mmCIF file with all atom_site columns, C-alpha atoms in Angstrom:
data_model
loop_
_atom_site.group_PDB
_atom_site.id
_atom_site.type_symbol
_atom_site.label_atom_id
_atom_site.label_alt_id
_atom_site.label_comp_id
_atom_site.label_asym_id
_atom_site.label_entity_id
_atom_site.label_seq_id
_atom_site.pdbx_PDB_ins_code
_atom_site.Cartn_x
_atom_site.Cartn_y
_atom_site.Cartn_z
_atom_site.occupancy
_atom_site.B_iso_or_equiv
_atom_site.pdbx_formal_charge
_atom_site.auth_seq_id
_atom_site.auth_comp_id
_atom_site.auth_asym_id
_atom_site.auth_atom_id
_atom_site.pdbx_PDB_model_num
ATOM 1   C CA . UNK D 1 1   ? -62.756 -27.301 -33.096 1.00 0.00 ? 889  UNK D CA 1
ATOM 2   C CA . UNK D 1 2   ? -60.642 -29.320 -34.793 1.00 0.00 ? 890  UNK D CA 1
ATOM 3   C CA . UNK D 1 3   ? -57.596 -28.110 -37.242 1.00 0.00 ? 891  UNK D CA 1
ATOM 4   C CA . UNK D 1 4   ? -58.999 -29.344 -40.598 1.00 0.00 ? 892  UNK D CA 1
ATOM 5   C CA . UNK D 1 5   ? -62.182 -27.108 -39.452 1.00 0.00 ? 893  UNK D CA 1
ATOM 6   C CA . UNK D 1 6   ? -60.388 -24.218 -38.564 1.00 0.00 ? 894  UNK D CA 1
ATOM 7   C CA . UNK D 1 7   ? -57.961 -23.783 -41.730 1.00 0.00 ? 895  UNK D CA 1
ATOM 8   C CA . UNK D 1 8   ? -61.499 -24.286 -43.758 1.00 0.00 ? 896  UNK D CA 1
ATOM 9   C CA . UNK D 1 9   ? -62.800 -21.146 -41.491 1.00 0.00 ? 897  UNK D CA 1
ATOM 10  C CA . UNK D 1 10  ? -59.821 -19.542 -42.017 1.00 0.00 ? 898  UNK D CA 1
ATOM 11  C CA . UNK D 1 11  ? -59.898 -20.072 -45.654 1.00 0.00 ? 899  UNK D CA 1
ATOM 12  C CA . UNK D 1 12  ? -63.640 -19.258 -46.184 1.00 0.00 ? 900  UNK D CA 1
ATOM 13  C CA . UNK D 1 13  ? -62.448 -16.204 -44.027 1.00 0.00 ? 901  UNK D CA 1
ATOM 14  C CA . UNK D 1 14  ? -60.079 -15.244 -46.765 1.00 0.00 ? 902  UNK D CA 1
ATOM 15  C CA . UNK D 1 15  ? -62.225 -15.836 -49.476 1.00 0.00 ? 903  UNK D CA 1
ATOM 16  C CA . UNK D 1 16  ? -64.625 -13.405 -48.159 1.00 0.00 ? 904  UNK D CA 1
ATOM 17  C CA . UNK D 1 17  ? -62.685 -10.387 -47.420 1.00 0.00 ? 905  UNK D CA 1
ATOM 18  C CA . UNK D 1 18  ? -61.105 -10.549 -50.556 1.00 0.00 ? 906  UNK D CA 1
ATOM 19  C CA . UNK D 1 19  ? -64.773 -11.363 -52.498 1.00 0.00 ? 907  UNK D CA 1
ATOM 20  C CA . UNK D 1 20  ? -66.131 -8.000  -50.656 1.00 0.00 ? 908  UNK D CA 1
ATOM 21  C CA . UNK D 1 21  ? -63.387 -5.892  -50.413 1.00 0.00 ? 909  UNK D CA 1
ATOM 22  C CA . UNK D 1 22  ? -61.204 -6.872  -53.659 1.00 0.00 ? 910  UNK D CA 1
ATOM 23  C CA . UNK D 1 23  ? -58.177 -6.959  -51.719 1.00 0.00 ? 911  UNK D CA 1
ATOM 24  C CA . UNK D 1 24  ? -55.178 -9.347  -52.037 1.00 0.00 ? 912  UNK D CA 1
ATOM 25  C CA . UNK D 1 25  ? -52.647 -10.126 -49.450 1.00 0.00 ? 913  UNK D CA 1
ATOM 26  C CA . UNK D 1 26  ? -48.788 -11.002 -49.795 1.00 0.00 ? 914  UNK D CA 1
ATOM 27  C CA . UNK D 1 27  ? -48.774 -13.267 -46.835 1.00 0.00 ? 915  UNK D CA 1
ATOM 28  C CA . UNK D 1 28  ? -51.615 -14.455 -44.404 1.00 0.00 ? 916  UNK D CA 1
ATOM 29  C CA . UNK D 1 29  ? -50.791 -15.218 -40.801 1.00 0.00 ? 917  UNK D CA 1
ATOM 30  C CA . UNK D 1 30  ? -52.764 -17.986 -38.700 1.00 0.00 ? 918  UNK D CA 1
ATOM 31  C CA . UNK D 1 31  ? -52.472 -17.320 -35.230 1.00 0.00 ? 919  UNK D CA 1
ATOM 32  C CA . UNK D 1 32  ? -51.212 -14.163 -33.674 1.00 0.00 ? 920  UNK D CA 1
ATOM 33  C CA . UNK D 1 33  ? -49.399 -15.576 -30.615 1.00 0.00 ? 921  UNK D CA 1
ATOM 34  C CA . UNK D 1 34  ? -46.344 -14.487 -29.375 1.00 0.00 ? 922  UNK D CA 1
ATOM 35  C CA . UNK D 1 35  ? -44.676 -15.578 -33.082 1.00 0.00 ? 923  UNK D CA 1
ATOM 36  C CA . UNK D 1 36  ? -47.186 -14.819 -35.048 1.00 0.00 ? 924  UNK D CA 1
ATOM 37  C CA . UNK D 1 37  ? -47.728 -11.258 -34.387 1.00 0.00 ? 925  UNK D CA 1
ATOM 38  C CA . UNK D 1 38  ? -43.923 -10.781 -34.675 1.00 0.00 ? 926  UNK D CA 1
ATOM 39  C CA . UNK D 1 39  ? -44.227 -12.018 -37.818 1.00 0.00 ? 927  UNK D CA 1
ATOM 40  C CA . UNK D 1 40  ? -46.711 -9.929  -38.650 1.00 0.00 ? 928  UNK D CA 1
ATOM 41  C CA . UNK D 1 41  ? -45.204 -6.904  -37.182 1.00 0.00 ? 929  UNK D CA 1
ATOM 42  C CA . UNK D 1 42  ? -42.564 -7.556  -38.949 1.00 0.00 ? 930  UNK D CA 1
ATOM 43  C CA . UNK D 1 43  ? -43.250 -8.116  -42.545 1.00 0.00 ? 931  UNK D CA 1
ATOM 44  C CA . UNK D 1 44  ? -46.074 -5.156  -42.582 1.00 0.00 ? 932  UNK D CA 1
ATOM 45  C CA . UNK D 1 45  ? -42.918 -2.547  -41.490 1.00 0.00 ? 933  UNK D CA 1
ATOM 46  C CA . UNK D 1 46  ? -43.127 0.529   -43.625 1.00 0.00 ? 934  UNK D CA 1
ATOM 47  C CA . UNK D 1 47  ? -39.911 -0.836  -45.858 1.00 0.00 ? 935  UNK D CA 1
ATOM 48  C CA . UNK D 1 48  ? -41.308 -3.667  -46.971 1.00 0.00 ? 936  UNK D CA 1
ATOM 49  C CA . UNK D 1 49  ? -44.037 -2.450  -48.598 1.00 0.00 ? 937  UNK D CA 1
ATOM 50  C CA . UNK D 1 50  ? -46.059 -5.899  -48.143 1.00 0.00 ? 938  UNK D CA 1
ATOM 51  C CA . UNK D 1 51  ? -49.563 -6.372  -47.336 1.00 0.00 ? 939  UNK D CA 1
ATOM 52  C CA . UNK D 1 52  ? -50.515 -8.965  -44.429 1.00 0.00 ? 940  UNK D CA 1
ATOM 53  C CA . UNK D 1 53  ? -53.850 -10.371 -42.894 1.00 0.00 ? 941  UNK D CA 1
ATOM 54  C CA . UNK D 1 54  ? -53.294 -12.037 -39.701 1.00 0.00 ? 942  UNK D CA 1
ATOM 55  C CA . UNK D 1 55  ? -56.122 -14.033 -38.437 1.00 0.00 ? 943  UNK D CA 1
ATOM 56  C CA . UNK D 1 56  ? -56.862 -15.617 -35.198 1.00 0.00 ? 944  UNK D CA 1
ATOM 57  C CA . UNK D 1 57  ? -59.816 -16.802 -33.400 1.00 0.00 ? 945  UNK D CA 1
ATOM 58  C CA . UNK D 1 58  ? -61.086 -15.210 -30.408 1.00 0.00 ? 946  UNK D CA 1
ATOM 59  C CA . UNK D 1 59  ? -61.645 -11.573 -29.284 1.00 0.00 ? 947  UNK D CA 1
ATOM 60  C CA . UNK D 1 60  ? -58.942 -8.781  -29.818 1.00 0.00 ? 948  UNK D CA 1
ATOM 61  C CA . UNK D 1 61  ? -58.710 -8.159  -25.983 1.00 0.00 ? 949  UNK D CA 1
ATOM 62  C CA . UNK D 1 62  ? -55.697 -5.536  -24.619 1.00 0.00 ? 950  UNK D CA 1
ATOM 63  C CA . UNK D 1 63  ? -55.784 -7.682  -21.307 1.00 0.00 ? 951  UNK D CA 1
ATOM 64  C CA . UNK D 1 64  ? -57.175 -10.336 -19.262 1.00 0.00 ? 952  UNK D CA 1
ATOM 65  C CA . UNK D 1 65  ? -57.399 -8.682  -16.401 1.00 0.00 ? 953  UNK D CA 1
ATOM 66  C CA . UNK D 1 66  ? -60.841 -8.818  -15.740 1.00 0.00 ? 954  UNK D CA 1
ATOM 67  C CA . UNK D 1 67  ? -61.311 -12.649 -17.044 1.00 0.00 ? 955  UNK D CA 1
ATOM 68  C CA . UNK D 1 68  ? -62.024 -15.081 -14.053 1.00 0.00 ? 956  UNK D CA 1
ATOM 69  C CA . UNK D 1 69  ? -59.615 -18.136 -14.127 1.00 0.00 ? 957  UNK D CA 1
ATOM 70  C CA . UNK D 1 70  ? -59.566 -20.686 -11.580 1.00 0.00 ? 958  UNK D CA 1
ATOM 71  C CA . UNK D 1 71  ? -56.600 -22.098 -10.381 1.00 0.00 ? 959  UNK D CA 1
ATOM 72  C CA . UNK D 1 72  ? -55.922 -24.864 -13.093 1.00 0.00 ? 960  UNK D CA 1
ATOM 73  C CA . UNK D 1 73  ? -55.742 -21.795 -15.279 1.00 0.00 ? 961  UNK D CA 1
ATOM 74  C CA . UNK D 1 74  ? -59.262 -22.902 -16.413 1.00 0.00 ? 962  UNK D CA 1
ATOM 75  C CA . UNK D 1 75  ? -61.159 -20.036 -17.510 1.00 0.00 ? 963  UNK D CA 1
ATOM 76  C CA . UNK D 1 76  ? -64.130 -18.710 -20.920 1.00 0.00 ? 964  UNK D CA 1
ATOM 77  C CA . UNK D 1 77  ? -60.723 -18.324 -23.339 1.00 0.00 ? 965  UNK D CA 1
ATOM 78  C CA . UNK D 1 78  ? -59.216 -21.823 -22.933 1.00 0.00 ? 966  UNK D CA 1
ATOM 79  C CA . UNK D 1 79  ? -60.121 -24.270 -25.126 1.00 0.00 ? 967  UNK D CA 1
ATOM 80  C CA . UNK D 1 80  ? -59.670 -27.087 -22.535 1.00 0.00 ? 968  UNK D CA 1
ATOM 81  C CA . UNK D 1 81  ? -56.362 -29.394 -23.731 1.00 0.00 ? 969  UNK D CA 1
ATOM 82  C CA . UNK D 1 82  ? -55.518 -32.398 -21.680 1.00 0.00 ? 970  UNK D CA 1
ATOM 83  C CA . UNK D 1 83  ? -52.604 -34.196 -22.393 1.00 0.00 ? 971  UNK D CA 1
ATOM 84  C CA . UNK D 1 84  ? -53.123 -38.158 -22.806 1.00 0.00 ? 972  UNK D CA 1
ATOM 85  C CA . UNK D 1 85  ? -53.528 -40.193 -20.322 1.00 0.00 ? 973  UNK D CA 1
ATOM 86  C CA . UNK D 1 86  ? -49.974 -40.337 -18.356 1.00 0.00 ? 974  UNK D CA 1
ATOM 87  C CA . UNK D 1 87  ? -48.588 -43.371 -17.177 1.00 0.00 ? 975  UNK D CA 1
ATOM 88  C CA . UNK D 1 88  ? -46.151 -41.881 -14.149 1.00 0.00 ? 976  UNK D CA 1
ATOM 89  C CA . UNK D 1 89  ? -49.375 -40.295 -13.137 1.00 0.00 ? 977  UNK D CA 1
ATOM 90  C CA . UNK D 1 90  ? -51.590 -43.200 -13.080 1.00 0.00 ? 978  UNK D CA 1
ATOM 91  C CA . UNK D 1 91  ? -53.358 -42.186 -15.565 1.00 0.00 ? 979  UNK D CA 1
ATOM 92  C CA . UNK D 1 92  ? -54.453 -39.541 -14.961 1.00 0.00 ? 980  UNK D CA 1
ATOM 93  C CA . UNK D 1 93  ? -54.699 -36.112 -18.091 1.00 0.00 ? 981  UNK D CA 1
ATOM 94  C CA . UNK D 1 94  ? -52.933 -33.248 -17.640 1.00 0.00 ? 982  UNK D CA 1
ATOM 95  C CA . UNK D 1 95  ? -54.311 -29.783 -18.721 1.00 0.00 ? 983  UNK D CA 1
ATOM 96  C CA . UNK D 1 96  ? -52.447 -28.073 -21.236 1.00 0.00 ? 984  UNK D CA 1
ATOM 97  C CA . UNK D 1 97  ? -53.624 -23.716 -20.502 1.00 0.00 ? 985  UNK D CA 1
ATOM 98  C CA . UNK D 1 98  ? -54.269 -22.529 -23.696 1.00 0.00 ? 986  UNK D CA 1
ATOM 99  C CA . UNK D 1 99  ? -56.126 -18.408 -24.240 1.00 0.00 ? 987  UNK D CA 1
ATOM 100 C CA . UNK D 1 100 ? -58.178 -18.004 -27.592 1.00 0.00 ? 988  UNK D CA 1
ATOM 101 C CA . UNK D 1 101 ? -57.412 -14.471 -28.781 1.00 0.00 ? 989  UNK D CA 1
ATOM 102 C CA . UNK D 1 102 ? -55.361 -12.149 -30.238 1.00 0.00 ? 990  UNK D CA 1
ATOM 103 C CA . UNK D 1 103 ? -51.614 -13.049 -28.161 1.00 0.00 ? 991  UNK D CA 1
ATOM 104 C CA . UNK D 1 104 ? -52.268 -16.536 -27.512 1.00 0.00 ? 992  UNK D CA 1
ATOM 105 C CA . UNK D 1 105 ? -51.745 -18.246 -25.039 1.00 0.00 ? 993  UNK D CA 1
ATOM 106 C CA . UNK D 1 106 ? -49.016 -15.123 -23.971 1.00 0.00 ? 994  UNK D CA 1
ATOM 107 C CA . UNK D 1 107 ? -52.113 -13.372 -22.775 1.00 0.00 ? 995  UNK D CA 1
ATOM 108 C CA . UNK D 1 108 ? -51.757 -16.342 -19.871 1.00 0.00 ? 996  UNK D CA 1
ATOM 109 C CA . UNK D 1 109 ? -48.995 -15.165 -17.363 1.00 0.00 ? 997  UNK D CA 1
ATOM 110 C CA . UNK D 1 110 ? -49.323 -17.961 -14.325 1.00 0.00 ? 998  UNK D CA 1
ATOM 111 C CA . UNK D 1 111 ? -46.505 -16.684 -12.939 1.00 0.00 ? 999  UNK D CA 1
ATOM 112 C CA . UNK D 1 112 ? -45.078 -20.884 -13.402 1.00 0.00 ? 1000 UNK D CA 1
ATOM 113 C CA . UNK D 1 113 ? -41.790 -21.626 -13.611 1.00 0.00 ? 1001 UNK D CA 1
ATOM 114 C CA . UNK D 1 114 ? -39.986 -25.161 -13.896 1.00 0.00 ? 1002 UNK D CA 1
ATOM 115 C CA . UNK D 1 115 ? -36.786 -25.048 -12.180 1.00 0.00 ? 1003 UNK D CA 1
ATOM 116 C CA . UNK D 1 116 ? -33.810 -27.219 -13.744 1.00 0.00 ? 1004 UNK D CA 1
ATOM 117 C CA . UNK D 1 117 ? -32.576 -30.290 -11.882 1.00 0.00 ? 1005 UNK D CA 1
ATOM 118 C CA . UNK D 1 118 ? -29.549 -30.583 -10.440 1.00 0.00 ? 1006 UNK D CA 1
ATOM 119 C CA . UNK D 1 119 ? -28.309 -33.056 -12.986 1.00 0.00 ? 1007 UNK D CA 1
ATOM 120 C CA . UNK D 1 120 ? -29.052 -30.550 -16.167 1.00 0.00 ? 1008 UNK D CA 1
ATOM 121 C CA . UNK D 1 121 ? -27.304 -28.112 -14.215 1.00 0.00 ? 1009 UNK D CA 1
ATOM 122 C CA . UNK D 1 122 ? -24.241 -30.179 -13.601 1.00 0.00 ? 1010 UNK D CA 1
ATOM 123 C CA . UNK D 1 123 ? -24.139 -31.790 -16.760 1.00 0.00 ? 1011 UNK D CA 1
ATOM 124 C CA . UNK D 1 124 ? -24.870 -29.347 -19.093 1.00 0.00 ? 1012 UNK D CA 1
ATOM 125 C CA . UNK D 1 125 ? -23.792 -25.734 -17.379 1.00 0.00 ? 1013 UNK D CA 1
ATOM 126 C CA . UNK D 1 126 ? -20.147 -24.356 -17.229 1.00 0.00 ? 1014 UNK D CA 1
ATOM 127 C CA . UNK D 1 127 ? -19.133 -24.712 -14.080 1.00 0.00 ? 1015 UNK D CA 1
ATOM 128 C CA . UNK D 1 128 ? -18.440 -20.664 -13.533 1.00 0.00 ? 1016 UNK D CA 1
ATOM 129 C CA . UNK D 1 129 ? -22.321 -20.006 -14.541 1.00 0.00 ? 1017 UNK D CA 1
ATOM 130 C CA . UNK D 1 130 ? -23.654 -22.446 -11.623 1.00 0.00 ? 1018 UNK D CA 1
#
């Protein structure tokens, strides 16, 4: 689904819940990743006193425990991104893990990490924090 498509779902979205339900919302939120459901969080606080729709696609799932992945992080909630093709690589895509749902692509822990080389940690680290 491309992005023109989904802000016209998201719209049409809109339109409906306020055509059924009369309701009118200070500020809409696309996506409720890790920043959007901050954001969300934090401009429906009690003090504010604003209203807030936050919208995402995909289910609003409390884990992924039970989802099968395989082990390119593959899995029914990723929309399958591939980079373009890379030249170092000859060629070749690289998947970009994505999750469809309420957290994003947060709801993906692949326990991946991409240790610094030794030249950023030279270069750009004081010397008493290496």
């Amino acid at each position: 689904m491309n992005t023109n498509w989904f802000l016209a779902l998201a719209i049409f979205y809109i339109n409906y819940i306020f055509i059924i339900t009369g309701q009118e919302f200070d500020f809409i939120i696309v996506g409720v990743g890790s920043a959007g459901s901050i954001m969300a969080a934090r401009l429906s606080e009690p003090d504010k006193n604003w209203s807030v729709l936050a919208l995402d696609r995909g289910s609003p799932r409390n884990s992924v425990q039970n989802d099968t992945w395989n082990e390119d992080l593959s899995g029914i909630h990723d929309p399958n991104y591939f980079s373009v093709a890379q030249d170092y690589l000859l060629g070749r895509l690289v998947r970009n893990p994505r999750y469809y749902g309420i957290g994003g692509t947060a709801m993906i822990n692949g326990m991946t990490a991409v240790a610094p080389s030794r030249y950023l940690l030279d270069q750009l680290w004081p010397f008493g924090w290496k």
